[in-house]
mmCIF file of C-alpha atoms in Angstrom:
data_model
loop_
_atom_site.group_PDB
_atom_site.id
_atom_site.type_symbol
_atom_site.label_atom_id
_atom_site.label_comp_id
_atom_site.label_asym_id
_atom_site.label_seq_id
_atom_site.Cartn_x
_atom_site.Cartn_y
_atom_site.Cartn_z
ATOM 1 C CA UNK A 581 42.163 7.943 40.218
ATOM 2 C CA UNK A 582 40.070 6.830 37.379
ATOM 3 C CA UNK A 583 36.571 4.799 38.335
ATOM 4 C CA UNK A 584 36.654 1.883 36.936
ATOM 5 C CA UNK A 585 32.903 1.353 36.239
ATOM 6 C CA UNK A 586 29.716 3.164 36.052
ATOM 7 C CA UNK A 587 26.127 2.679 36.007
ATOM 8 C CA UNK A 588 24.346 4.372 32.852
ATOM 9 C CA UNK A 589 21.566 4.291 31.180
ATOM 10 C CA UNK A 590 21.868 2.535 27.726
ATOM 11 C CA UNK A 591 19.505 2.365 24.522
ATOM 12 C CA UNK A 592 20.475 -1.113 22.237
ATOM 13 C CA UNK A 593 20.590 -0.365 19.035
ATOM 14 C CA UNK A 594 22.463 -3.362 17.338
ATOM 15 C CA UNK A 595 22.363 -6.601 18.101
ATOM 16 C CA UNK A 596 25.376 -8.322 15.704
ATOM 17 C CA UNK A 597 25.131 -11.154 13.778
ATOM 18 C CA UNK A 598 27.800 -13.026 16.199
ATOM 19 C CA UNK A 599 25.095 -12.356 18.977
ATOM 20 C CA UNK A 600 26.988 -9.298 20.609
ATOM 21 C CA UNK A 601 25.045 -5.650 20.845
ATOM 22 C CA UNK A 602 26.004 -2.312 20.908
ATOM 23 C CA UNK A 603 24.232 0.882 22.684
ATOM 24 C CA UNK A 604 24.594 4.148 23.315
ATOM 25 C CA UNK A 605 24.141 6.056 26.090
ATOM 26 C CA UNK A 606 22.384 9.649 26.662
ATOM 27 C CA UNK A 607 25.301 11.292 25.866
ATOM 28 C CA UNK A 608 25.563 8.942 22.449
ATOM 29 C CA UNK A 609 28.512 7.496 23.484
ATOM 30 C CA UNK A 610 28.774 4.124 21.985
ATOM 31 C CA UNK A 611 28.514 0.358 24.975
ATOM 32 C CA UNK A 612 29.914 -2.402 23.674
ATOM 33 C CA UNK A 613 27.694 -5.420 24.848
ATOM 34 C CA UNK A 614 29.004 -9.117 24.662
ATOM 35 C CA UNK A 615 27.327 -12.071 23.634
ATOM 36 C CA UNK A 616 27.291 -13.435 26.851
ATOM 37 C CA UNK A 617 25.226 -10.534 28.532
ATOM 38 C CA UNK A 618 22.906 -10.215 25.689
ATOM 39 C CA UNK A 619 21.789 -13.968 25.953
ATOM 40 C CA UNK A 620 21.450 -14.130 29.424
ATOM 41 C CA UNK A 621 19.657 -10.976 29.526
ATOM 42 C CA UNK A 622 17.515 -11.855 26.094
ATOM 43 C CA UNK A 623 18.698 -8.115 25.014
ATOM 44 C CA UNK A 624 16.668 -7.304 21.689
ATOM 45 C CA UNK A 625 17.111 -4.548 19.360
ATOM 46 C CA UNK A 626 15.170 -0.965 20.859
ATOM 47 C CA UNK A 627 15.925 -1.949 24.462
ATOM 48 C CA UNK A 628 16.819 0.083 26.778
ATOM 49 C CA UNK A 629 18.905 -0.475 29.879
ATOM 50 C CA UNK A 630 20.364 0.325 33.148
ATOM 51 C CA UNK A 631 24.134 -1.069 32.493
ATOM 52 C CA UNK A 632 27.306 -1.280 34.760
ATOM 53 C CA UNK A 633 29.926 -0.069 32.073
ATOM 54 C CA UNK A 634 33.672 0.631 32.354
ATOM 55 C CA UNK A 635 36.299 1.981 29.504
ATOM 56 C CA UNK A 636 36.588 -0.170 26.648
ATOM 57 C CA UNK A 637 39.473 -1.815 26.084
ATOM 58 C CA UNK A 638 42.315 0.740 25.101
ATOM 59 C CA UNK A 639 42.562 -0.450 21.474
ATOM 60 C CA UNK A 640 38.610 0.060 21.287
ATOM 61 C CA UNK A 641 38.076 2.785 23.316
ATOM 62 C CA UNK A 642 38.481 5.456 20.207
ATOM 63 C CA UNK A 643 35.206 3.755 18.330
ATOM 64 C CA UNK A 644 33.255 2.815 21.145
ATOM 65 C CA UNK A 645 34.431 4.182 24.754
ATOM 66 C CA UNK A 646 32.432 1.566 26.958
ATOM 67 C CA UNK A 647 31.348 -2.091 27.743
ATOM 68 C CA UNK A 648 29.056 -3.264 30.042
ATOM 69 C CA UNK A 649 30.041 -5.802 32.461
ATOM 70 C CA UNK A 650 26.116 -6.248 33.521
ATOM 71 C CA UNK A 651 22.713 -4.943 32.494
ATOM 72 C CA UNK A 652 18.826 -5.055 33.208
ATOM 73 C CA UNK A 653 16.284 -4.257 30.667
ATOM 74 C CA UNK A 654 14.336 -1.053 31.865
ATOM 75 C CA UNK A 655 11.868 -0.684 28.754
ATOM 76 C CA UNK A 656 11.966 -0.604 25.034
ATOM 77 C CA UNK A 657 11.110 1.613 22.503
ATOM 78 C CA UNK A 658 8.566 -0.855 21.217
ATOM 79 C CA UNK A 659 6.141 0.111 24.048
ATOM 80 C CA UNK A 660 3.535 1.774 24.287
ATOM 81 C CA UNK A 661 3.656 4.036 26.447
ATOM 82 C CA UNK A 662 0.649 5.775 26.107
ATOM 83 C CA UNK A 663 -2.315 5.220 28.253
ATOM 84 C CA UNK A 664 -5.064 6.270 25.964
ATOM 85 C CA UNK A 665 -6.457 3.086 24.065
ATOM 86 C CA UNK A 666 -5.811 2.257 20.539
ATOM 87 C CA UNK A 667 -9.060 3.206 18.289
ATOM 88 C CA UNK A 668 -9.828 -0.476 16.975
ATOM 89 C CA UNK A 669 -9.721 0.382 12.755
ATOM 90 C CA UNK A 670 -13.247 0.893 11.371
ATOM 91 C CA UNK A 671 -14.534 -1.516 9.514
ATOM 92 C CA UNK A 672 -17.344 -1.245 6.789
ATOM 93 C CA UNK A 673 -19.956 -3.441 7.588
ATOM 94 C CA UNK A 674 -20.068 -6.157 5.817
ATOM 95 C CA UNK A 675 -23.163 -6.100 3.183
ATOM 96 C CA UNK A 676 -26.196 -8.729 3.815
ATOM 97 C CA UNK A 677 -26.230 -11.656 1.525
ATOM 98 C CA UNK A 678 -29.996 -12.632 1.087
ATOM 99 C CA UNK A 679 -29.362 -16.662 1.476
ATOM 100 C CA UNK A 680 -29.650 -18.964 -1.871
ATOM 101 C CA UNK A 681 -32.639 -20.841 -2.178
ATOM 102 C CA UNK A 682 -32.419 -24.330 -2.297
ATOM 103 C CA UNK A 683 -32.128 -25.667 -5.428
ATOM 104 C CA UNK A 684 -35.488 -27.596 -6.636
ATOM 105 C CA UNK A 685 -34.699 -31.055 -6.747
ATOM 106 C CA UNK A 686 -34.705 -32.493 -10.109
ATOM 107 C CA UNK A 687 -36.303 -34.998 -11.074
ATOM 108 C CA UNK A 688 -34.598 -38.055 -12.135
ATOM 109 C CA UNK A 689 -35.329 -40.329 -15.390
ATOM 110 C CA UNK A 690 -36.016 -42.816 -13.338
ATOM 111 C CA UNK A 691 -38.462 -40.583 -11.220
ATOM 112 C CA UNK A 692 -40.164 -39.780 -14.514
ATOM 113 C CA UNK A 693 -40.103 -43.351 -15.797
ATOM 114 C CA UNK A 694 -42.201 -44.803 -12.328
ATOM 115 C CA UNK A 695 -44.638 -41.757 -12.614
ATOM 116 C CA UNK A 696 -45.609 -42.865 -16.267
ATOM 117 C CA UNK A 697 -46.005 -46.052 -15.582
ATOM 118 C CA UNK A 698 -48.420 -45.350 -12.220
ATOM 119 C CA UNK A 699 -50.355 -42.946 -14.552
ATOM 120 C CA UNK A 700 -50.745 -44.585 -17.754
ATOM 121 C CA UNK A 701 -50.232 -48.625 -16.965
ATOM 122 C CA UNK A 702 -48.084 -51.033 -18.356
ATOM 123 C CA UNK A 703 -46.432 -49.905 -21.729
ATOM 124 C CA UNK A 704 -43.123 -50.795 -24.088
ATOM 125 C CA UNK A 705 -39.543 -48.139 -23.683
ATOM 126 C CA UNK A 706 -40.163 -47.241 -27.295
ATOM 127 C CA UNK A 707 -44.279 -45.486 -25.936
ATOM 128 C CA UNK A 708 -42.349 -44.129 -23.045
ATOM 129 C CA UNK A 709 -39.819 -42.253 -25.149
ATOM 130 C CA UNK A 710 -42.377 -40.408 -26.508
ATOM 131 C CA UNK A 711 -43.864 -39.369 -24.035
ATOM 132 C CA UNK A 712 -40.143 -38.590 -21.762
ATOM 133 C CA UNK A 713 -38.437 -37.262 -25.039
ATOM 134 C CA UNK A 714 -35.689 -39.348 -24.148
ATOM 135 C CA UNK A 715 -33.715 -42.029 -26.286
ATOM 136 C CA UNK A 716 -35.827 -45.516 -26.077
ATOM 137 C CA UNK A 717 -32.115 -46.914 -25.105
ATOM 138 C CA UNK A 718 -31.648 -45.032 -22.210
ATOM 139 C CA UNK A 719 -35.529 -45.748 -21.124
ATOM 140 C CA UNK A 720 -34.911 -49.533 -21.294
ATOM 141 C CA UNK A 721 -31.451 -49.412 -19.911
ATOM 142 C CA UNK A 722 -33.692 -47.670 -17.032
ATOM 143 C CA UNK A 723 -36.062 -49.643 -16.878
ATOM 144 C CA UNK A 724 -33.941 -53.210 -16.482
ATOM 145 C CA UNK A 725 -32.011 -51.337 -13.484
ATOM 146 C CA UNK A 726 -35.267 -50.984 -11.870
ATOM 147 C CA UNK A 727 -36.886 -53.957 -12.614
ATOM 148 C CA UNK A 728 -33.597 -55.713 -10.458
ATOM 149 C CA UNK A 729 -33.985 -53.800 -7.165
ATOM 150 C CA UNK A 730 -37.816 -54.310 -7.389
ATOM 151 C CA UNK A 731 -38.988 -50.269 -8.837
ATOM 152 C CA UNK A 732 -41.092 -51.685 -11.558
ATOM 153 C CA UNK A 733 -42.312 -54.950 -13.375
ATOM 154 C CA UNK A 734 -41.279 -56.852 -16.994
ATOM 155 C CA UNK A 735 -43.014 -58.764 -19.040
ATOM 156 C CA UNK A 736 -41.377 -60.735 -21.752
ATOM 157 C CA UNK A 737 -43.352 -61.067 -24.956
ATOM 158 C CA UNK A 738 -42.653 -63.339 -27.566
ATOM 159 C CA UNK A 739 -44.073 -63.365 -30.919
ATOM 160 C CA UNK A 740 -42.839 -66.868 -31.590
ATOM 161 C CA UNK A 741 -42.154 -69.338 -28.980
ATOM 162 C CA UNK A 742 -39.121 -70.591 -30.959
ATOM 163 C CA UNK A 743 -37.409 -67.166 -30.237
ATOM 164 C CA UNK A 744 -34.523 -66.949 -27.775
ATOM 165 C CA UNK A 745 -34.961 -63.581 -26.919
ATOM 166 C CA UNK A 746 -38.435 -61.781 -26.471
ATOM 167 C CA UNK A 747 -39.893 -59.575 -29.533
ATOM 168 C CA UNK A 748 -41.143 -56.922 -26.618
ATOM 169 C CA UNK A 749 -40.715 -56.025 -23.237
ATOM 170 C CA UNK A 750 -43.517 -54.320 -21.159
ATOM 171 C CA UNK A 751 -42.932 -52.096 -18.502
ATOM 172 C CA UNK A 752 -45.406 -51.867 -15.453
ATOM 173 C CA UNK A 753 -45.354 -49.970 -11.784
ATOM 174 C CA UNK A 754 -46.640 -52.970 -10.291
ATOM 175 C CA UNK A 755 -46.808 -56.748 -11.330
ATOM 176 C CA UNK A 756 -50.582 -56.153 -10.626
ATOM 177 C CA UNK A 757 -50.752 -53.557 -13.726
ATOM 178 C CA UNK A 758 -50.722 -56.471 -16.273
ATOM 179 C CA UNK A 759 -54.019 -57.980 -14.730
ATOM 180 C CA UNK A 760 -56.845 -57.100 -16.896
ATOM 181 C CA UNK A 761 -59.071 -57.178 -13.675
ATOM 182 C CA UNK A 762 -57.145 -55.434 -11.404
ATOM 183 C CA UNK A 763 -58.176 -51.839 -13.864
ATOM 184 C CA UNK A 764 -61.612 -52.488 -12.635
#
C-alpha cells in the first residue's frame, strides 16, 4: 500500500502571482503549495521548509509530483549563516572644511549717513553726497526716513518766507548740532 503523505524537506522557489508557491525538494522534485498554506505560514520566496506532502493530484502529478498539506519555515536562503561579522565598508574620511569666516558686516547708507553727520555737524544731502559718493536723492530719501523714527534732525530753510516749501534742508545727528553754542 501506497503512503499517503510524507514529511520532506522543501526549498520555495516561486511564490505565484495568485498567492500559491511551488518548491522542490532535495531530490528536485517539484511541491505544489496552495494559497492557503503560504498565507498562513507567510511563505516567501528562498524559504525553506519542513512540509507534510502527499502525491499530487493524478492529472498534476506528471509536472509536479507533490503538495503539501502543511509546512513550517526552517530557514531561508537569505540568511546568513555565517558567524564571522560583516567588515563594515571603508570609508574615506571625510576631508576638514576650515569654517567660513563671518562675513564683515556692511555698513549701511544709513550707518554712513549718522557717522557724517556726528563727525562733521549739521550739513545739506547735496555736501553729503560728496562726501558718500552716493546720489543726493537717495541721501535725502535717507535722511527723511530717519528724521521720522528719531536717527537724526531737519531743519527747514527758507529763502523767502512766502515759499511753500523750504529752499534747503539741513541734516544734523542731534537737534543740539544746530546750536552755535553747543560747538563750544
Amino acid at each position: 500500500m501506497e503512503r499517503l503523505s510524507e514529511t520532506m524537506e522543501v526549498f520555495v522557489d516561486e511564490i505565484t502571482q495568485m498567492g500559491s508557491a511551488f518548491g522542490a525538494t532535495s531530490e528536485g522534485e517539484a511541491v505544489f503549495i496552495n494559497r492557503r498554506i503560504v498565507k498562513a505560514v507567510g511563505l516567501e520566496h528562498g524559504d525553506t521548509l519542513k512540509a507534510t506532502v502527499m502525491p499530487n493530484y493524478e492529472d498534476k502529478r506528471g509536472e509536479v509530483p507533490w503538495r503539501a498539506l502543511k509546512a513550517e519555515i526552517t530557514g531561508s536562503i537569505f540568511e546568513d549563516i555565517s558567524d564571522e561579522p560583516i567588515p563594515e565598508p571603508e570609508v574615506a574620511p571625510e576631508p576638514e572644511v576650515a569654517p567660513e569666516p563671518e562675513p564683515e558686516p556692511q555698513e549701511t547708507l544709513s550707518d554712513r549717513i549718522i557717522d557724517l553727520l556726528s563727525e562733521m555737524g549739521p550739513m545739506r544731502a547735496a555736501i553729503m553726497s560728496k562726501y558718500l559718493d552716493v546720489d543726493s536723492s537717495d541721501i535725502s530719501s535717507m535722511c527723511r526716513g530717519l528724521n521720522k523714527i528719531g536717527k537724526v534732525a531737519a531743519a527747514e530753510i527758507y529763502s523767502d518766507l512766502n515759499n511753500s516749501r523750504p529752499s534747503h534742508i539741513v541734516w544734523a545727528f542731534d537737534i543740539n548740532d544746530f546750536d552755535s553754542d553747543s560747538a563750544e
